CSV table of C-alpha atoms and ligand atoms in Angstrom, one decimal:
chain,number,residue,atom,x,y,z
A,1,MET,CA,-10.5,-29.4,-8.5
A,2,ALA,CA,-13.7,-28.0,-9.6
A,3,SER,CA,-14.0,-28.1,-13.3
A,4,ASP,CA,-17.1,-28.7,-15.5
A,5,SER,CA,-15.8,-29.8,-18.5
A,6,SER,CA,-15.4,-33.2,-18.9
A,7,SER,CA,-12.1,-33.7,-20.9
A,8,ALA,CA,-10.5,-31.5,-18.0
A,9,LEU,CA,-11.9,-33.8,-15.6
A,10,ASN,CA,-10.7,-36.8,-18.1
A,11,THR,CA,-7.2,-34.9,-18.1
A,12,ASN,CA,-7.2,-35.0,-14.1
A,13,SER,CA,-7.8,-38.1,-13.8
A,14,THR,CA,-4.8,-39.3,-16.3
A,15,VAL,CA,-2.9,-36.6,-14.4
A,16,TRP,CA,-3.6,-38.0,-11.3
A,17,GLU,CA,-2.3,-41.6,-12.3
A,18,GLY,CA,0.4,-40.8,-14.2
A,19,ILE,CA,1.3,-38.8,-11.0
A,20,TRP,CA,0.1,-41.8,-8.8
A,21,HIS,CA,2.8,-44.2,-10.7
A,22,ALA,CA,5.9,-41.5,-10.5
A,23,GLU,CA,9.0,-43.3,-8.9
A,24,ALA,CA,8.9,-41.0,-6.2
A,25,SER,CA,8.3,-41.1,-2.6
A,26,SER,CA,4.3,-40.4,-1.9
A,27,ARG,CA,4.9,-37.3,0.1
A,28,CYS,CA,6.5,-35.6,-2.7
A,29,LYS,CA,3.2,-36.9,-5.4
A,30,LYS,CA,1.1,-35.5,-3.5
A,31,LEU,CA,2.5,-32.2,-2.8
A,32,VAL,CA,2.4,-32.2,-6.8
A,33,TRP,CA,-1.3,-33.4,-6.8
A,34,ARG,CA,-1.9,-30.4,-4.6
A,35,ALA,CA,-0.2,-27.8,-7.8
A,36,CYS,CA,-1.8,-30.0,-10.1
A,37,SER,CA,-5.2,-29.5,-8.3
A,38,GLU,CA,-4.5,-25.5,-7.8
A,39,GLY,CA,-3.8,-26.2,-4.0
A,40,LEU,CA,-0.3,-24.3,-2.9
A,41,PRO,CA,-0.6,-21.2,-1.3
A,42,VAL,CA,1.6,-19.1,-4.3
A,43,ARG,CA,0.2,-14.9,-3.9
A,44,SER,CA,-2.4,-15.5,-6.5
A,45,LEU,CA,-4.2,-17.6,-4.9
A,46,LEU,CA,-4.4,-16.1,-1.3
A,47,LEU,CA,-4.7,-12.6,-2.8
A,48,GLN,CA,-8.0,-14.8,-5.1
A,49,LYS,CA,-9.2,-15.5,-1.4
A,50,GLY,CA,-8.4,-12.4,0.2
A,51,ILE,CA,-5.4,-13.7,2.1
A,52,ILE,CA,-3.6,-11.3,0.9
A,53,LYS,CA,-4.4,-8.0,0.2
A,54,GLY,CA,-3.0,-5.7,-2.4
A,55,ASP,CA,0.5,-7.9,-4.3
A,56,ASP,CA,0.7,-10.7,-5.5
A,57,THR,CA,4.0,-10.5,-7.3
A,58,CYS,CA,6.2,-14.0,-7.1
A,59,PRO,CA,8.9,-13.1,-4.3
A,60,CYS,CA,11.4,-14.6,-5.5
A,61,CYS,CA,11.9,-12.9,-8.8
A,62,ARG,CA,9.5,-9.8,-8.1
A,63,THR,CA,8.6,-9.1,-11.5
A,64,CYS,CA,5.7,-11.6,-12.4
A,65,LYS,CA,2.5,-12.7,-10.5
A,66,GLU,CA,3.3,-15.6,-8.7
A,67,THR,CA,1.0,-18.5,-10.0
A,68,THR,CA,1.6,-22.1,-9.5
A,69,THR,CA,3.0,-22.2,-12.8
A,70,HIS,CA,5.3,-19.1,-12.2
A,71,ALA,CA,6.5,-20.6,-8.7
A,72,LEU,CA,7.7,-24.3,-10.1
A,73,LEU,CA,8.2,-23.7,-13.5
A,74,LEU,CA,8.6,-19.9,-15.3
A,75,CYS,CA,10.1,-18.7,-12.5
A,76,GLU,CA,13.5,-17.3,-13.6
A,77,GLU,CA,14.8,-18.3,-10.5
A,78,VAL,CA,13.2,-21.4,-11.3
A,79,LYS,CA,14.4,-22.4,-15.0
A,80,PRO,CA,18.1,-23.3,-14.4
A,81,PHE,CA,17.1,-25.8,-11.9
A,82,TRP,CA,14.5,-27.1,-14.8
A,83,LEU,CA,17.7,-27.2,-17.2
A,84,GLY,CA,20.4,-28.8,-15.2
A,85,SER,CA,17.9,-31.3,-13.4
A,86,PRO,CA,18.6,-35.0,-14.8
A,87,LEU,CA,15.3,-34.4,-16.6
A,88,GLY,CA,17.6,-31.4,-18.6
A,89,LEU,CA,14.7,-29.8,-19.4
A,90,ARG,CA,14.3,-26.5,-21.5
A,91,VAL,CA,11.1,-24.6,-19.6
A,92,ASP,CA,10.7,-22.3,-22.7
A,93,TRP,CA,10.8,-24.5,-25.3
A,94,LEU,CA,7.7,-25.9,-23.6
A,95,HIS,CA,4.7,-25.8,-25.6
A,96,ASN,CA,2.2,-23.5,-25.1
A,97,VAL,CA,4.1,-22.4,-21.9
A,98,ALA,CA,3.2,-18.7,-21.2
A,99,ASN,CA,-0.8,-19.6,-20.5
A,100,ILE,CA,0.2,-23.1,-19.4
A,101,THR,CA,-1.7,-24.9,-15.5
A,102,MET,CA,0.5,-27.3,-13.7
A,103,SER,CA,-2.5,-30.2,-14.8
A,104,GLN,CA,-1.6,-29.4,-18.6
A,105,TRP,CA,2.2,-29.1,-18.7
A,106,VAL,CA,2.2,-32.7,-16.2
A,107,ASP,CA,-0.1,-34.5,-18.8
A,108,GLN,CA,2.0,-33.0,-21.8
A,109,CYS,CA,5.0,-35.0,-19.6
A,110,LEU,CA,3.3,-38.1,-19.3
A,111,ASP,CA,3.4,-38.3,-23.1
A,112,VAL,CA,7.0,-38.3,-22.9
A,113,LEU,CA,8.3,-39.6,-19.3
A,114,ASP,CA,8.4,-42.5,-18.1
A,115,LYS,CA,7.8,-44.2,-14.3
A,116,ARG,CA,10.9,-42.7,-13.7
A,117,GLY,CA,11.9,-39.5,-15.5
A,118,MET,CA,7.9,-39.0,-14.3
A,119,GLY,CA,9.7,-39.7,-10.2
A,120,MET,CA,12.1,-37.0,-10.7
A,121,LEU,CA,9.8,-34.4,-12.1
A,122,CYS,CA,7.6,-34.8,-8.9
A,123,ALA,CA,11.2,-35.0,-6.9
A,124,MET,CA,12.2,-31.3,-8.7
A,125,VAL,CA,8.3,-29.8,-7.9
A,126,TRP,CA,9.1,-31.2,-4.5
A,127,GLY,CA,12.7,-29.8,-4.2
A,128,LEU,CA,11.7,-26.7,-6.0
A,129,TRP,CA,8.3,-25.6,-3.3
A,130,HIS,CA,10.9,-26.0,-0.9
A,131,LYS,CA,12.9,-23.6,-2.0
A,132,ARG,CA,11.1,-21.0,-2.7
A,133,ASN,CA,9.5,-22.2,0.9
A,134,ALA,CA,13.0,-21.3,2.6
A,135,TRP,CA,13.0,-17.8,0.4
A,136,VAL,CA,9.9,-17.1,1.9
A,137,ILE,CA,10.3,-18.4,4.9
A,138,ARG,CA,13.4,-17.6,6.8
A,139,LYS,CA,15.0,-15.4,3.5
A,140,LYS,CA,17.3,-18.2,2.8
A,141,LYS,CA,18.5,-18.6,-1.2
A,142,LEU,CA,19.4,-22.4,-2.1
A,143,ASP,CA,21.6,-23.3,-4.5
A,144,PHE,CA,21.7,-25.8,-7.3
A,145,ALA,CA,23.4,-28.5,-5.0
A,146,GLN,CA,20.7,-28.1,-2.4
A,147,VAL,CA,17.5,-28.3,-3.9
A,148,MET,CA,19.0,-31.3,-6.1
A,149,ALA,CA,20.2,-33.0,-3.2
A,150,LYS,CA,16.3,-32.0,-1.3
A,151,ALA,CA,14.8,-33.3,-4.4
A,152,LEU,CA,16.9,-36.2,-4.6
A,153,SER,CA,16.3,-37.1,-0.9
A,154,VAL,CA,12.6,-38.3,-2.3
A,155,PHE,CA,13.4,-39.7,-5.6
A,156,ALA,CA,15.0,-42.6,-6.1
A,157,THR,CA,14.0,-45.8,-8.1
A,158,GLN,CA,12.9,-48.0,-5.8
A,159,GLU,CA,13.7,-50.9,-7.4
A,160,TRP,CA,16.6,-52.6,-9.7
A,161,VAL,CA,15.1,-51.8,-14.1
A,162,PRO,CA,17.6,-53.6,-17.2
A,163,PRO,CA,19.8,-49.7,-18.9
A,164,LEU,CA,18.2,-49.1,-22.2
A,165,ASP,CA,19.5,-50.9,-25.3
A,166,SER,CA,22.9,-51.4,-25.9
A,167,LYS,CA,23.8,-49.8,-22.0
A,168,VAL,CA,25.4,-51.8,-19.3
A,169,LYS,CA,24.9,-50.8,-16.0
A,170,VAL,CA,26.9,-51.1,-12.8
A,171,ASN,CA,26.2,-51.4,-9.2
A,172,PHE,CA,28.0,-51.2,-6.8
A,173,ALA,CA,28.1,-50.9,-3.0
A,174,VAL,CA,30.5,-50.8,0.5
A,175,SER,CA,30.4,-53.4,3.1
A,176,ALA,CA,32.6,-52.1,6.2
A,177,ILE,CA,32.5,-53.7,9.6
A,178,GLU,CA,35.3,-52.0,12.1
A,179,ASP,CA,38.0,-53.3,13.0
A,180,VAL,CA,38.1,-56.3,10.5
A,181,GLY,CA,37.7,-54.3,7.0
A,182,THR,CA,35.8,-53.2,4.0
A,183,GLY,CA,34.2,-55.3,1.3
A,184,PHE,CA,33.0,-54.4,-3.1
A,185,GLY,CA,31.0,-55.9,-4.6
A,186,VAL,CA,30.0,-55.0,-8.2
A,187,ILE,CA,27.5,-56.4,-11.0
A,188,PHE,CA,26.8,-55.7,-14.7
A,189,ARG,CA,23.3,-56.4,-16.7
A,190,ASN,CA,22.3,-55.5,-19.5
A,191,SER,CA,19.3,-54.8,-20.8
A,192,LYS,CA,18.2,-58.1,-20.9
A,193,ALA,CA,18.6,-58.6,-17.3
A,194,GLU,CA,21.6,-60.9,-17.7
A,195,THR,CA,24.4,-60.9,-15.7
A,196,MET,CA,27.4,-59.8,-17.6
A,197,ALA,CA,29.8,-60.2,-15.0
A,198,SER,CA,30.4,-59.8,-11.2
A,199,GLY,CA,33.1,-59.7,-8.7
A,200,THR,CA,34.6,-58.8,-5.1
A,201,TYR,CA,37.0,-57.5,-3.5
A,202,PHE,CA,38.2,-57.0,0.2
A,203,LEU,CA,40.4,-54.1,1.4
A,204,LYS,CA,41.8,-56.1,5.4
A,205,ASP,CA,41.8,-54.3,8.5
A,206,GLU,CA,40.5,-50.2,6.5
A,207,CYS,CA,37.2,-48.8,7.2
A,208,TYR,CA,37.5,-45.0,5.0
A,209,ASP,CA,34.9,-43.3,6.1
A,210,SER,CA,31.7,-43.9,4.4
A,211,GLU,CA,32.6,-41.2,1.6
A,212,ILE,CA,35.5,-42.2,1.1
A,213,ALA,CA,35.1,-45.6,1.0
A,214,ALA,CA,32.2,-44.8,-1.9
A,215,THR,CA,34.3,-43.4,-4.0
A,216,VAL,CA,37.5,-45.6,-3.9
A,217,CYS,CA,34.4,-48.6,-4.7
A,218,TYR,CA,33.3,-45.6,-7.8
A,219,LYS,CA,37.2,-46.2,-8.8
A,220,TRP,CA,37.6,-49.7,-8.7
A,221,ALA,CA,33.5,-50.2,-10.1
A,222,ILE,CA,35.3,-47.6,-13.0
A,223,GLU,CA,38.4,-49.6,-13.4
A,224,LYS,CA,36.6,-53.2,-13.8
A,225,SER,CA,34.1,-52.1,-16.1
A,226,GLN,CA,36.8,-50.2,-18.3
A,227,GLU,CA,38.6,-53.7,-18.0
A,228,LEU,CA,35.8,-55.3,-19.2
A,229,PHE,CA,35.2,-52.8,-22.7
A,230,PHE,CA,32.0,-51.5,-21.1
A,231,ILE,CA,32.6,-48.3,-21.7
A,232,ASP,CA,29.3,-45.9,-22.1
A,233,ALA,CA,27.9,-47.6,-18.6
A,234,ASN,CA,25.1,-46.8,-16.0
A,235,PHE,CA,26.9,-46.6,-12.8
A,236,GLU,CA,24.4,-46.7,-10.1
A,237,THR,CA,24.9,-46.3,-6.5
A,238,ASP,CA,22.3,-46.3,-3.1
A,239,CYS,CA,25.1,-43.8,-1.5
A,240,GLN,CA,23.4,-40.6,-1.1
A,241,GLN,CA,27.2,-38.4,0.1
A,242,LEU,CA,29.3,-39.9,-2.6
A,243,TYR,CA,25.7,-38.9,-5.5
A,244,ASN,CA,26.3,-35.4,-4.1
A,245,GLN,CA,30.0,-34.9,-4.1
A,246,TRP,CA,30.4,-36.4,-7.9
A,247,ASN,CA,27.8,-33.8,-8.9
A,248,GLU,CA,29.0,-31.1,-7.3
A,249,PHE,CA,32.7,-32.0,-8.0
A,250,THR,CA,32.1,-32.5,-12.4
A,251,GLN,CA,29.5,-29.1,-12.7
A,252,GLU,CA,32.2,-27.1,-10.3
A,253,ASN,CA,34.8,-28.2,-13.1
A,254,ASN,CA,36.6,-28.8,-9.8
A,255,THR,CA,40.0,-29.1,-11.2
A,256,SER,CA,42.6,-28.4,-7.7
A,257,SER,CA,43.2,-31.4,-5.8
A,258,ALA,CA,41.9,-30.1,-2.4
A,259,SER,CA,41.8,-33.0,-0.3
A,260,TYR,CA,41.9,-36.9,-0.5
A,261,LEU,CA,38.1,-37.2,-1.7
A,262,ASP,CA,38.5,-34.2,-4.3
A,263,GLU,CA,41.9,-36.4,-5.8
A,264,LEU,CA,39.7,-39.7,-5.9
A,265,LEU,CA,36.6,-37.9,-7.8
A,266,GLU,CA,39.1,-35.9,-10.3
A,267,GLU,CA,40.6,-39.6,-10.9
A,268,CYS,CA,37.3,-40.8,-11.5
A,269,ARG,CA,36.5,-38.4,-13.7
A,270,THR,CA,39.5,-38.4,-15.6
A,271,MET,CA,38.8,-41.8,-16.0
A,272,MET,CA,34.9,-41.3,-17.2
A,273,GLN,CA,36.1,-38.3,-20.0
A,274,GLY,CA,35.3,-39.6,-23.5
A,275,THR,CA,32.4,-41.5,-22.5
A,276,GLU,CA,28.7,-41.9,-21.7
A,277,ALA,CA,29.6,-43.0,-18.5
A,278,SER,CA,26.5,-41.5,-15.9
A,279,LEU,CA,26.1,-42.1,-12.4
A,280,THR,CA,23.0,-42.1,-10.8
A,281,LEU,CA,21.4,-42.0,-7.4
A,282,VAL,CA,19.3,-45.6,-6.9
A,283,ALA,CA,17.3,-46.5,-3.3
A,284,HIS,CA,19.0,-49.4,-1.2
A,285,THR,CA,16.8,-51.9,-2.4
A,286,ALA,CA,17.1,-51.2,-6.4
A,287,ASN,CA,21.0,-52.0,-5.4
A,288,LYS,CA,20.5,-55.6,-3.5
A,289,VAL,CA,23.4,-57.9,-5.8
A,290,ALA,CA,25.3,-55.1,-4.8
A,291,GLN,CA,25.0,-55.0,-1.5
A,292,CYS,CA,25.3,-59.0,-1.4
A,293,LEU,CA,28.0,-59.0,-2.9
A,294,ALA,CA,30.5,-56.5,-1.1
A,295,ARG,CA,29.6,-58.2,2.1
A,296,LEU,CA,30.3,-61.4,0.3
A,297,ALA,CA,33.5,-59.6,-0.3
A,298,PHE,CA,34.7,-60.8,3.3
A,299,ASP,CA,34.4,-64.6,2.3
A,300,TYR,CA,36.2,-64.3,-1.5
A,301,GLY,CA,38.4,-61.5,-1.3
A,302,GLU,CA,39.3,-60.2,-4.3
A,303,LYS,CA,37.3,-62.4,-7.1
A,304,ASP,CA,35.8,-62.2,-10.3
A,305,TRP,CA,32.6,-64.2,-11.9
A,306,ILE,CA,31.4,-64.2,-16.0
A,307,ASP,CA,28.1,-63.8,-16.5
A,308,GLU,CA,27.3,-65.5,-13.4
A,309,VAL,CA,26.9,-63.4,-9.7
A,310,PRO,CA,28.3,-67.0,-7.0
A,311,ASN,CA,25.7,-69.4,-5.4
A,312,LYS,CA,25.0,-66.3,-2.5
A,313,ALA,CA,24.3,-63.8,-4.5
A,314,LEU,CA,21.3,-65.7,-6.6
A,315,GLU,CA,18.0,-65.0,-3.9
A,316,SER,CA,18.9,-61.4,-4.3
A,317,LEU,CA,20.1,-61.7,-8.2
A,318,GLN,CA,16.6,-63.5,-8.5
A,319,SER,CA,14.9,-60.5,-6.4
A,320,ASP,CA,15.5,-58.0,-9.1
A,321,LEU,CA,13.9,-60.1,-11.9
A,322,ALA,CA,10.8,-60.8,-10.1
A,323,ALA,CA,10.5,-57.4,-9.8
A,324,ILE,CA,11.3,-57.0,-13.4
A,325,ALA,CA,8.3,-59.1,-14.0
A,326,ASP,CA,5.4,-57.6,-11.8
A,327,ALA,CA,6.7,-54.0,-13.3
A,328,SER,CA,6.3,-55.2,-16.8
A,329,ALA,CA,3.2,-57.0,-16.0
A,330,ASP,CA,1.4,-54.1,-14.2
A,331,ARG,CA,3.6,-51.5,-17.2
A,332,SER,CA,0.7,-49.0,-19.0
A,333,ILE,CA,3.0,-46.1,-19.5
A,334,ASN,CA,6.3,-47.8,-20.6
A,335,VAL,CA,7.6,-44.4,-22.9
A,336,ASN,CA,11.5,-44.0,-21.7
A,337,ILE,CA,12.7,-40.7,-21.4
A,338,VAL,CA,16.7,-40.9,-22.3
A,339,LEU,CA,17.6,-38.8,-19.1
A,340,GLN,CA,20.5,-36.7,-19.2
A,341,ASP,CA,23.7,-37.7,-17.5
B,1,ZN,ZN1,9.7,-16.0,-9.8
């Protein structure tokens, strides 16, 4: 971005670094950087460059000039998505919101968001730009679930990170082998990355489709967590289908149990009611121990371990610990945000 002012250049390098360190895929970080450098083909820019003539009104709301900030942040068609995102951002409450540039806004966000929060921000920008283009190019209106699915397809924590303060993090996973059965694995860890408990479960000869299996496993993990009195736990899955279904189900306030899947989701919701428990999507690589335990379920069947994992899962546990050590060694941005459930 061409700028004469050295403070703007400083802001730019801070913003660039902040985006670069965000936990998100590089293609969506590049998009956010393009937005911050005023490189996205919004209508005001196209008009300025003489590529279009006459009208630079936002094609989505048809009320304001379409600047980068408008398209990604201020448009009335976009605000509810920020509020409904895991960031729970109220765009109207932002400081100096009407006159802000994308780069200034990202700079402000860097003060309050950690790498994970920034990753979510990048993913939301990705999803919202996709939503805008779906409308402009194909005249297709994407709903909340579709935009979130798009955003989350590029955002997921790549390595396991400990939960905040007094919370317990519950990672769970499924492993299925056709004609043999389905294995479940779960591990409970605290903010010091200490193992509180772990467990396996095996369903012989039973194989569900992956969505059902993930939901049965989720229910099992919630039951285990309540047995252990970890009431407000942070559950983590690497199953995108489960994550999407869960969000759709809990947002719709759907009480009619139309299918077996809905019934399972309803049971999960009932068990979590009145708690601060939450479900987050992570990458496969951030769910290694649970994955390993799910495979071990084929040997162990139903089994629990207190304060430890079985020896055969030690390697994946240690790989998580090594990743935390690496992350804290080069951590420059260490402000945590409490993500809304
Ligand atoms: Zn608009």
